[in-house]
Coordinates of C-alpha atoms in Angstrom, one line a residue:
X1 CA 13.2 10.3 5.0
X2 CA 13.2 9.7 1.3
X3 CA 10.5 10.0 -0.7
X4 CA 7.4 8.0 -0.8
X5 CA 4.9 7.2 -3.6
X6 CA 2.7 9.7 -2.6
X7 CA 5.7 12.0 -2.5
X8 CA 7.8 13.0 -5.8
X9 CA 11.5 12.7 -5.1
X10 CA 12.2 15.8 -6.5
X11 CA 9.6 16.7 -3.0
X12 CA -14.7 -24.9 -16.1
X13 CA -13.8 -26.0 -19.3
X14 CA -14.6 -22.9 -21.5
X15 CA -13.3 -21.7 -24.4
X16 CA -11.4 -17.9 -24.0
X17 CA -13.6 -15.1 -24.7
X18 CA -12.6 -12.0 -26.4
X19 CA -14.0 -8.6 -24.8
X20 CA -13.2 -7.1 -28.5
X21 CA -16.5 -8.9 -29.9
X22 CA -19.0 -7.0 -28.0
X23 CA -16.6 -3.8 -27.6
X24 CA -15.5 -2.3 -30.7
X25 CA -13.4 0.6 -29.1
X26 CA -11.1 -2.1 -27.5
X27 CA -8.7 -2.6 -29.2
X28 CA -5.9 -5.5 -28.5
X29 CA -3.3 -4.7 -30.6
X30 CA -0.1 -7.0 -30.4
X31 CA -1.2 -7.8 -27.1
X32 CA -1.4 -11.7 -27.0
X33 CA -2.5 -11.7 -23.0
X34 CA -6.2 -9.6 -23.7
X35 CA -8.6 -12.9 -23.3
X36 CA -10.4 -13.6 -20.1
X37 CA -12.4 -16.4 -18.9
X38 CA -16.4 -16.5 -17.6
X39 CA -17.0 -15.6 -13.9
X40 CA -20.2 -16.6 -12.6
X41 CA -18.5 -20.1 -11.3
X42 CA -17.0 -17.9 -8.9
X43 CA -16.8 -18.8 -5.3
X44 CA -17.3 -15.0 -4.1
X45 CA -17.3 -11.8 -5.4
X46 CA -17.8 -8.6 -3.5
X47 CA -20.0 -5.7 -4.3
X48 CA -18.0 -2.8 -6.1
X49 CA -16.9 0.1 -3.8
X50 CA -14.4 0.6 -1.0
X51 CA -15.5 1.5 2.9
X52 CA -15.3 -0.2 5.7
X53 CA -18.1 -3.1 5.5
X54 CA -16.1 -4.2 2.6
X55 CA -12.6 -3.9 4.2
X56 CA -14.1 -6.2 7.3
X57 CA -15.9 -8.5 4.8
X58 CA -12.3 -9.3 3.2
X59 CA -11.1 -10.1 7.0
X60 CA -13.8 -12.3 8.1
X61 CA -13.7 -14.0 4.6
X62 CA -9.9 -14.8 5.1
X63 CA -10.9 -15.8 8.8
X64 CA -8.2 -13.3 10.4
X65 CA -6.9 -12.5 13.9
X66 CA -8.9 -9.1 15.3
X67 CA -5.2 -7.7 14.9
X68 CA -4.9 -7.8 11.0
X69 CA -8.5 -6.6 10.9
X70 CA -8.1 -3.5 13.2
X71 CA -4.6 -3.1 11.0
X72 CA -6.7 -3.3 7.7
X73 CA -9.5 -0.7 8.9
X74 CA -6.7 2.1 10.5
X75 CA -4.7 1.6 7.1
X76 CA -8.2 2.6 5.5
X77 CA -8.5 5.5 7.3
X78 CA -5.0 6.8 6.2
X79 CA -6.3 6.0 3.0
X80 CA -8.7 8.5 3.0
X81 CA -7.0 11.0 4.7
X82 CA -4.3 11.1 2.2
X83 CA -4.3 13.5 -0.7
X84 CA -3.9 11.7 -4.2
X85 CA -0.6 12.8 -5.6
X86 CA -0.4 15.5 -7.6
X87 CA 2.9 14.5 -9.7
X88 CA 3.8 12.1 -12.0
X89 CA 0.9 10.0 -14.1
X90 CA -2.9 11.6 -14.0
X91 CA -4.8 9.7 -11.6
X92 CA -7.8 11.4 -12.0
X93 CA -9.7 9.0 -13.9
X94 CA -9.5 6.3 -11.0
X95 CA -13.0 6.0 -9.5
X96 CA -12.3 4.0 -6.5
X97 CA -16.2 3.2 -5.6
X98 CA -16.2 1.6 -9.0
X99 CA -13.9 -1.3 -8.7
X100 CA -14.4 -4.6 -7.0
X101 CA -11.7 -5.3 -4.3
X102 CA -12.0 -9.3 -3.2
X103 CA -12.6 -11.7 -5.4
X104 CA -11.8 -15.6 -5.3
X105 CA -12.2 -17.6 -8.2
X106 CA -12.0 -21.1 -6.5
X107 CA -12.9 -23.1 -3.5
X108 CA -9.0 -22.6 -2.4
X109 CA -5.2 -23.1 -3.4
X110 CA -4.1 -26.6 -5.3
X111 CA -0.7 -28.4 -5.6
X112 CA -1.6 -29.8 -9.2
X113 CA -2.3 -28.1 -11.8
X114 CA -5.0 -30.8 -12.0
X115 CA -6.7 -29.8 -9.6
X116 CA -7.3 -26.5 -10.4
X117 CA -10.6 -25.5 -12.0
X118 CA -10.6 -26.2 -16.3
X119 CA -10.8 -22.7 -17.4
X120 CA -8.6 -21.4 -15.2
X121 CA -5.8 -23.9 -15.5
X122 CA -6.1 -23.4 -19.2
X123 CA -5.0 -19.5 -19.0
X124 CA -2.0 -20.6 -16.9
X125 CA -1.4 -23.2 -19.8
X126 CA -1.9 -20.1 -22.4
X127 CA 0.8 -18.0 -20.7
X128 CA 3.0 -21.1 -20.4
X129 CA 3.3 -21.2 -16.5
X130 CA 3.0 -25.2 -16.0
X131 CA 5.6 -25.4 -18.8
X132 CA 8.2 -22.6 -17.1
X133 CA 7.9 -24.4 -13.8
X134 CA 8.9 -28.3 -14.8
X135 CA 12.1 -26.8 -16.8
X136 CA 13.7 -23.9 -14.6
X137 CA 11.3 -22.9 -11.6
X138 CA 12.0 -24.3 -8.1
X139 CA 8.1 -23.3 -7.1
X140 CA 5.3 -21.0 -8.4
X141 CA 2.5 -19.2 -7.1
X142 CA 0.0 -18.4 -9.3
X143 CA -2.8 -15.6 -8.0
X144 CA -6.0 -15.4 -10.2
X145 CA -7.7 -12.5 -9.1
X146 CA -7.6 -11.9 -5.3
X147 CA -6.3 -15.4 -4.3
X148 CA -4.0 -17.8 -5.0
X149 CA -4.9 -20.5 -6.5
X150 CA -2.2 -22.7 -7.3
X151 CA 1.6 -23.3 -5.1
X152 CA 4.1 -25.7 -5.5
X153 CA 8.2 -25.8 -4.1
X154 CA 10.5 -28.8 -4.6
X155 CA 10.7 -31.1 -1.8
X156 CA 14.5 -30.1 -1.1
X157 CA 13.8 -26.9 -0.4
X158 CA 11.1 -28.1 1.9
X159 CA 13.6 -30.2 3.9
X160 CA 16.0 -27.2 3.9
X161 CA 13.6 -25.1 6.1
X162 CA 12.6 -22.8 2.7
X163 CA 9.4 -21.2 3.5
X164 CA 7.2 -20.3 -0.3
X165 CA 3.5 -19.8 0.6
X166 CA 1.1 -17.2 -0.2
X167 CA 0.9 -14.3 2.2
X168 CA -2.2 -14.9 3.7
X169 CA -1.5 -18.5 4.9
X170 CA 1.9 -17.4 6.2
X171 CA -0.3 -15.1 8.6
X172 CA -2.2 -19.0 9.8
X173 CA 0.4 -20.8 10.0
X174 CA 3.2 -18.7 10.7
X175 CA 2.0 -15.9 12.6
X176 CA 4.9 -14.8 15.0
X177 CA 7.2 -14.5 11.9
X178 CA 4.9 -12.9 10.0
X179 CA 4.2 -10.1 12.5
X180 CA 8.2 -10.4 13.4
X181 CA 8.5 -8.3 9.8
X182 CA 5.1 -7.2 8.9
X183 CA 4.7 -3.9 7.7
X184 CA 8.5 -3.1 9.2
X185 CA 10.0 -1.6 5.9
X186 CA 7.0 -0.7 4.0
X187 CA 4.5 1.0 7.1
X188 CA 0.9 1.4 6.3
X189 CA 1.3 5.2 6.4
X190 CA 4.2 5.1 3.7
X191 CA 2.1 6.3 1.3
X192 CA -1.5 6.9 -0.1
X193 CA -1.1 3.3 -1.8
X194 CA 0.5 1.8 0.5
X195 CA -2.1 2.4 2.9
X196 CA -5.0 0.9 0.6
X197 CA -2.8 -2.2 0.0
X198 CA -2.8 -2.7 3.7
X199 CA -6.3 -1.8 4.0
X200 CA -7.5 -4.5 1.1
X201 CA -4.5 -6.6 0.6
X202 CA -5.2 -10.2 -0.7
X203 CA -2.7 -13.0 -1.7
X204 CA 1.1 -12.3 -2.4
X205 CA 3.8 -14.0 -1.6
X206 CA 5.5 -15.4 1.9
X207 CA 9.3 -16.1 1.3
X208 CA 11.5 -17.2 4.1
X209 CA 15.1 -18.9 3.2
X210 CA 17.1 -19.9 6.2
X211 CA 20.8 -18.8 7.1
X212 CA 23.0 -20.2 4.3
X213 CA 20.4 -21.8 1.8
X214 CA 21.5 -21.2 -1.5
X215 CA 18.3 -21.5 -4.1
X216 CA 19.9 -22.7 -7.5
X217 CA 16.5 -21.6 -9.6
X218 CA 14.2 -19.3 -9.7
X219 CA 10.9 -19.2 -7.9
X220 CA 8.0 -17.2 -9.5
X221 CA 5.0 -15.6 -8.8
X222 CA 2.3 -15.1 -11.7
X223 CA -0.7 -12.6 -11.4
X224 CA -3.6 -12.8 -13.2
X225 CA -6.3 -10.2 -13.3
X226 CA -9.5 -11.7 -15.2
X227 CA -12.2 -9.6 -14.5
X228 CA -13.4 -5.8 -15.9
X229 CA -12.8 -3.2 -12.8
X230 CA -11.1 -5.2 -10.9
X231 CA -8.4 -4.6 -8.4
X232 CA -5.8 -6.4 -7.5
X233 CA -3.3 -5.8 -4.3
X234 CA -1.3 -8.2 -3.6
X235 CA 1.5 -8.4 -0.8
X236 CA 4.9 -10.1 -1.1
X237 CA 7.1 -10.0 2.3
X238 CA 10.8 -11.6 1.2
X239 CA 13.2 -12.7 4.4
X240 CA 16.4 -13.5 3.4
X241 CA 18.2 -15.0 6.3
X242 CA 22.3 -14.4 6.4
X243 CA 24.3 -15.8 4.0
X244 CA 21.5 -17.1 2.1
X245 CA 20.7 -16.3 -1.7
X246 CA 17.1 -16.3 -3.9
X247 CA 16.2 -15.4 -7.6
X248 CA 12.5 -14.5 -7.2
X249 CA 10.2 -13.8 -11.0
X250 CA 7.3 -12.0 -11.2
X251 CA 4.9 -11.4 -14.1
X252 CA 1.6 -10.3 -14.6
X253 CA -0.7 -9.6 -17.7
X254 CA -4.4 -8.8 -17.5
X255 CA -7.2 -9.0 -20.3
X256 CA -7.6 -5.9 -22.0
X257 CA -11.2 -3.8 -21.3
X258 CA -12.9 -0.4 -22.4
X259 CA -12.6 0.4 -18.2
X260 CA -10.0 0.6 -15.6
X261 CA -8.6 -1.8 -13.0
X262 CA -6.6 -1.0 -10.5
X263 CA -3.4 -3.0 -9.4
X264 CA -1.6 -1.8 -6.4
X265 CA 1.1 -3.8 -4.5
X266 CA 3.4 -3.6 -1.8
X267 CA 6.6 -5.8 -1.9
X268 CA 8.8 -5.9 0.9
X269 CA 12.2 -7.4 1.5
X270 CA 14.8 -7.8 4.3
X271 CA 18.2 -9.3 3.0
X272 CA 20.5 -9.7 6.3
X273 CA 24.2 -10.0 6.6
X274 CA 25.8 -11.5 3.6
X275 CA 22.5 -12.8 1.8
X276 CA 22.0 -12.0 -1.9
X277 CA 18.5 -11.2 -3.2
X278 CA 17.6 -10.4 -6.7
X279 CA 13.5 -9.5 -7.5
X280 CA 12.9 -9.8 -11.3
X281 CA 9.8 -8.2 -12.3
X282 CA 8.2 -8.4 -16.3
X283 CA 5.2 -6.4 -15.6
X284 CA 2.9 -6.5 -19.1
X285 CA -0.6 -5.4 -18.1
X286 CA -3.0 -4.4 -20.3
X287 CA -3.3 -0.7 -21.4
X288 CA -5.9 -0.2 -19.1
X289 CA -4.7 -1.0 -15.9
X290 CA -3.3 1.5 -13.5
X291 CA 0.1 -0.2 -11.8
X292 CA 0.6 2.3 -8.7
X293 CA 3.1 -0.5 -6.7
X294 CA 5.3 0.2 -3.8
X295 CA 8.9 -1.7 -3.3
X296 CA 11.7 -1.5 -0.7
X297 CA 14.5 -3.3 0.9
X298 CA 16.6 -3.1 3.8
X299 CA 19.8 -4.4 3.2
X300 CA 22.1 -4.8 5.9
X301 CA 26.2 -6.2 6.1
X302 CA 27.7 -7.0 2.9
X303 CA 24.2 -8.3 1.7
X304 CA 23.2 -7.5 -2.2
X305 CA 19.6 -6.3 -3.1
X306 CA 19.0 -6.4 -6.8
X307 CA 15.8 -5.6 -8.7
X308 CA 15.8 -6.3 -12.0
X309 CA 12.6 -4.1 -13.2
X310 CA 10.7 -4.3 -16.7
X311 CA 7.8 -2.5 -17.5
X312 CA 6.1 -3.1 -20.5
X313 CA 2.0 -2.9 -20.0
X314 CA -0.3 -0.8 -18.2
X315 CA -1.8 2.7 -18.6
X316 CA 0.0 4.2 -16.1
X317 CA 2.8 2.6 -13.9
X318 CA 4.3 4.3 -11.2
X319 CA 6.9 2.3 -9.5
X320 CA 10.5 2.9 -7.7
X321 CA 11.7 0.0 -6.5
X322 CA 14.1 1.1 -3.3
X323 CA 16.8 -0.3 -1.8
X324 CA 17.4 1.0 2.3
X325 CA 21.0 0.2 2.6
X326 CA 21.3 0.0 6.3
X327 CA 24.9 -1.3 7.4
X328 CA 28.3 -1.3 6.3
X329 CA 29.3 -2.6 3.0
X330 CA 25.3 -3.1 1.7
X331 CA 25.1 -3.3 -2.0
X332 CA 21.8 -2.1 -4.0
X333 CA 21.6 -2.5 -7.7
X334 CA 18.5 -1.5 -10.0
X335 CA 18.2 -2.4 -14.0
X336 CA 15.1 -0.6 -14.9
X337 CA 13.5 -0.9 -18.5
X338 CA 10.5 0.9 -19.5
X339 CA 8.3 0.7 -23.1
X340 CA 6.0 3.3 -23.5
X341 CA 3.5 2.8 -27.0
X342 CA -0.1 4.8 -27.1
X343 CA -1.4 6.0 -24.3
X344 CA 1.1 5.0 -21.8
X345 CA 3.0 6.1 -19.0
X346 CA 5.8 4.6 -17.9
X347 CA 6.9 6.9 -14.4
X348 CA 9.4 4.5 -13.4
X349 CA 12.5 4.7 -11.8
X350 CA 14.9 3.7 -8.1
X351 CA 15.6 4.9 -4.6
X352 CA 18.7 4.4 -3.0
X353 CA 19.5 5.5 0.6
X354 CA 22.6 5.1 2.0
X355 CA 22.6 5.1 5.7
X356 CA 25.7 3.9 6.7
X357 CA 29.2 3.4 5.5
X358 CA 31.2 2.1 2.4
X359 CA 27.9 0.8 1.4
X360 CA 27.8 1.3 -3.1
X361 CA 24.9 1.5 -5.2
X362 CA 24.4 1.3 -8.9
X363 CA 21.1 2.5 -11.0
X364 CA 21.0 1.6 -14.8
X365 CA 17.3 2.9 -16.3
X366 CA 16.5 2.3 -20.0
X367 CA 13.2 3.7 -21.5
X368 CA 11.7 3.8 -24.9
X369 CA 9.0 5.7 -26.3
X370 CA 6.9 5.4 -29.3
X371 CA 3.7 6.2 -31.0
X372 CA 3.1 8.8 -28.3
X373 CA 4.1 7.5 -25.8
X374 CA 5.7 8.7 -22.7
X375 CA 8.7 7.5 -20.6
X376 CA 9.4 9.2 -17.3
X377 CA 12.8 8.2 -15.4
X378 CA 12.2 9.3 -11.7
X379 CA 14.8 8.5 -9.0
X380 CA 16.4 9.4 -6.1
X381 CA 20.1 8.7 -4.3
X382 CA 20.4 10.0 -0.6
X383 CA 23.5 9.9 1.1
X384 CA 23.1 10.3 4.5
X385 CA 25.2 11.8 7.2
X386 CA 27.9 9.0 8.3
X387 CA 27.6 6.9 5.4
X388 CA 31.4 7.8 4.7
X389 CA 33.1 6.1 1.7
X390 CA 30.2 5.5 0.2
X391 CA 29.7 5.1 -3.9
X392 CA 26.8 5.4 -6.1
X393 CA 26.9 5.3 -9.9
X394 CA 23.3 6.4 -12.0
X395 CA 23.1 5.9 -15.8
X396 CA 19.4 6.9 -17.3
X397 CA 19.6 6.5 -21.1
X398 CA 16.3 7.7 -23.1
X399 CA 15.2 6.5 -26.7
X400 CA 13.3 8.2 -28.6
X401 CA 11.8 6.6 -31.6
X402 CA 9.0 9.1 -33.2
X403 CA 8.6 12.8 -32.9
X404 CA 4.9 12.1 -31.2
X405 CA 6.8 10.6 -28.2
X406 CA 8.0 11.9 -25.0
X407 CA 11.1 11.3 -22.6
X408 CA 11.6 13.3 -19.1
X409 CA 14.3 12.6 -16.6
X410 CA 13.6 13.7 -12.5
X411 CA 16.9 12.7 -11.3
X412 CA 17.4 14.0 -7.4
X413 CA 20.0 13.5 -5.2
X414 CA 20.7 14.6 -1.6
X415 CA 24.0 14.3 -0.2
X416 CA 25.1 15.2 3.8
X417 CA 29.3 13.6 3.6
X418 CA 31.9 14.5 1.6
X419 CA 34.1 11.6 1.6
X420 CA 31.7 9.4 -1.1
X421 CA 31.9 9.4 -4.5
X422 CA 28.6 10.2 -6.9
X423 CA 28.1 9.1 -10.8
X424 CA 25.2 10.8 -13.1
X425 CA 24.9 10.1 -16.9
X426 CA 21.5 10.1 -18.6
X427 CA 21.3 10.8 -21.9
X428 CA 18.3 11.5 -24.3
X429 CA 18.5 9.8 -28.5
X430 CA 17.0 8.7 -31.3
X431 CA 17.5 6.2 -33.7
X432 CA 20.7 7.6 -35.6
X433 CA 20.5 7.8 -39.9
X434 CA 23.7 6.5 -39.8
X435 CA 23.0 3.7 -37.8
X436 CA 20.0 2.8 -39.8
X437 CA 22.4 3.3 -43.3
X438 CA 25.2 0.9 -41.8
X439 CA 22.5 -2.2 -40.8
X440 CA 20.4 -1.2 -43.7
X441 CA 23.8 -1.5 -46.0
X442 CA 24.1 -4.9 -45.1
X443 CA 20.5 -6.0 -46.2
X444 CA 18.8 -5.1 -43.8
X445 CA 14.9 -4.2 -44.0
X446 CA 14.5 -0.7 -42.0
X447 CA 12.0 -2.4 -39.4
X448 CA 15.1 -5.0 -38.7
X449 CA 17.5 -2.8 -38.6
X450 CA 15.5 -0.7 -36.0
X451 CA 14.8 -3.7 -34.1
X452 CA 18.2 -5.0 -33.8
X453 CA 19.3 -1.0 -32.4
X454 CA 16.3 -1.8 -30.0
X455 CA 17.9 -4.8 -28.9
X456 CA 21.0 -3.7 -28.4
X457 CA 19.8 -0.7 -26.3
X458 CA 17.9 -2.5 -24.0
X459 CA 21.0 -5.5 -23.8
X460 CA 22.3 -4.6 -20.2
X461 CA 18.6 -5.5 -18.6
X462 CA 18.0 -8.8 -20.7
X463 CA 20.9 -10.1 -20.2
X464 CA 20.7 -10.4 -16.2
X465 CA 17.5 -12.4 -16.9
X466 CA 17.0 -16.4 -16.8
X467 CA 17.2 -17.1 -20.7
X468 CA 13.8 -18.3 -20.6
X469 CA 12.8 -14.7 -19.5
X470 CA 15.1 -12.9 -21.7
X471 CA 14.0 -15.0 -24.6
X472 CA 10.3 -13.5 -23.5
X473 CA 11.9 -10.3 -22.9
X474 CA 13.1 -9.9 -26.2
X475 CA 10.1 -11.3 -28.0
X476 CA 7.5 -8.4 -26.3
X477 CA 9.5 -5.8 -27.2
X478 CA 9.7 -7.3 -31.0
X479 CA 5.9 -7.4 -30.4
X480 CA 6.0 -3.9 -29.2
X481 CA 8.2 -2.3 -32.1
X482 CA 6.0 -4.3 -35.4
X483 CA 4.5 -1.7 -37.5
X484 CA 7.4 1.0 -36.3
X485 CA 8.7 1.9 -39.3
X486 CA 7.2 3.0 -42.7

């Protein structure tokens, strides 16, 4: 089987506070998303500390069948059996009896932004959700903490049969399809993660878009961690019926503290015969959360999985987004970019397994590195036996833009037929004099000259966004690269 997380492939109105005031070894930096917002309106908050009173407590909170709680308490179980993985990031610091695992910020989920408590409607207003969704959005989820607490979806899609709610109401109100695809391509046991996700999941989202529906725009998902050691763990189950097609957004940005939180995820899709499916993730945490996510998709006839993947924030973020290409003439496709300033870890990278055959597969990773930083490209292509006439193509390029940074490459590939055809470049650069002397030549400063060879290295990702995002895109990384040079 291919490798798993756990298992290297190589083997009320107020205003915003900032933590800085009281905290003088936080520092935000260019990071515009560091705020957060008062708590003691909440509706509940848990102790800290993870065992099985609390994993129950989330259950009867959510008001669950005895099946999902059994599930939740087994998955605990293989939490704790499981060994923490001893490659990639340093997990070491994570003190898992010092975070707080349910929390829920309101009373329950709104359709207007109106309705949704002051303070908290005001942070969506500050990252510019409300705004993104009346131009280009077709519906938004927007989780704040453990819950969601906003959802919307045009009324067409409605009519069309288009399911978009958060996970855990799709479990009340939709329960035989839910546990139809539940934990079928991620299984609790995937992984160490994987099963504390399932133990302590909250929120997420529910997608279902029936045979042939063709969404024009984008729906997104927005997650919001607000308070200090705080976890997160969210689950998103995507059904794409045949012949149907979906752009799904995510983002995510947390405020920045001294401590750790914790943000684990599982994300799991089915695209059947002939659908199309592409996940765009801009993950911008703050530099102390640990982003330890788990994604797959089974992709069957002719369908088309692509993840579009940027990683910009966070500590540490380990995340291989995986595409299970299951029956003849599936198509996988990850574009992976990953920005790595002081004191992160980008360990990023893509699975794919082909299983049967003529089925193709296409992995383009970028990463930069600066200030220190490290960028790890980790990935993994299996070809397995049968899968005749099958095609994979991997292209991991590496920049490099300070001697204090780092750049390592764990490319692995298994292959049981001969009949297939296999593509490997990666290469590993700096900025080049040259380069600089030519932009530089035509009066250019040396920071815009950089910049612009920035923004041409990390092109091929941007340009597959929504403009809106690539606009966003662009403007982080600008963020990320000021003070650069000289």
């Amino acid at each position: 089987m291919p490798a798993t997380l756990d298992t290297p492939p190589n083997a009320g109105a107020r205003d915003f506070e900032s933590p800085v005031a009281d905290r003088p070894d936080v520092d935000l930096g260019n990071y515009r998303f560091g705020f957060h917002d008062q708590t003691d309106t909440y509706a509940f908050k848990s102790r800290k500390g993870l065992d099985r009173e609390i994993v129950a407590q989330i259950s009867e909170m959510k008001g669950e069948p005895a099946w999902m709680r059994d599930y939740r308490l087994d998955s605990l179980a293989l939490f704790e059996k499981r060994p923490m993985p001893t490659w990639g990031g340093k997990l070491g610091d994570i003190n898992y009896q010092d975070i707080f695992y349910y929390m829920k910020a309101s009373s329950g989920q709104e359709r207007s932004w109106d309705d949704v408590p002051e303070d908290i409607r005001k942070t969506y207003e500050k990252l510019g959700i409300p705004e993104a969704e009346q131009k280009y959005l077709s519906g938004v989820k927007a989780q704040y903490e453990s819950e969601v607490v906003y959802g919307s979806l045009q009324q067409d899609l409605v009519d069309q049969g288009v399911i978009f709610t958060d996970t855990d109401s799709a479990l009340r109100e939709h329960e035989d399809l839910f546990r139809e695809y539940w934990a079928t391509v991620i299984p609790a046991d995937d992984n160490k993660f994987s099963a504390l996700n399932s133990a302590v999941w909250s929120g997420g989202s529910f997608i279902y878009v029936p045979k042939g529906v063709q969404i024009k725009f984008p729906l997104q998902a927005y997650f919001r961690i607000n308070s200090e050691n705080m976890g997160q763990f969210e689950r998103t189950l995507i059904i794409v019926d045949e012949g149907a097609n979906i752009h799904y957004v995510e983002g995510c940005t947390a405020p920045t503290y001294s401590s750790n939180s914790l943000h684990s995820a599982v994300v799991e899709i089915v695209v059947k015969k002939e659908g199309r499916c592409r996940y765009s993730t801009i993950q911008n945490w703050s530099n102390n959360v640990y982003n330890l996510v788990t994604k797959r998709a089974h992709v069957y006839g002719d369908a088309t999985m692509e993840w579009v993947d940027g990683n910009l924030g966070s500590r540490l973020t380990m995340k291989y987004p995986a595409c299970h290409l299951l029956e003849e003439g599936a198509r996988g496709e990850t574009l992976s970019i990953a920005f790595a300033g002081p004191g992160q870890h980008q360990d990023a990278g893509a699975k794919m397994v082909h299983a049967a055959p003529n089925t193709s597969s296409r992995i383009i990773s970028k990463s930069l590195s600066k200030d220190g930083g490290r960028a790890s490209y980790r990935g993994l292509v299996k070809i397995m036996d049968g899968a005749t006439g099958s095609k994979s193509n991997v292209v991991c390029d590496a920049l490099i833009l300070d001697p204090q940074s780092k750049s390592d490459t764990y490319p692995y590939i298994e292959c049981e037929e001969a009949d297939v055809s296999l593509e490997h470049e990666a290469s590993v650069s700096k900025i080049a004099e040259d380069q600089l002397f030519y932009l530089m030549s035509r009066g250019l400063s040396e920071a815009e000259a950089s910049g612009m060879i920035v923004t041409g290295f990390i092109e091929p990702l941007v340009k597959e966004l929504p403009m809106e995002y690539a606009v966003e895109m662009n403007r982080l990384i600008e963020l990320q690269m000021e003070g650069s040079v000289g």
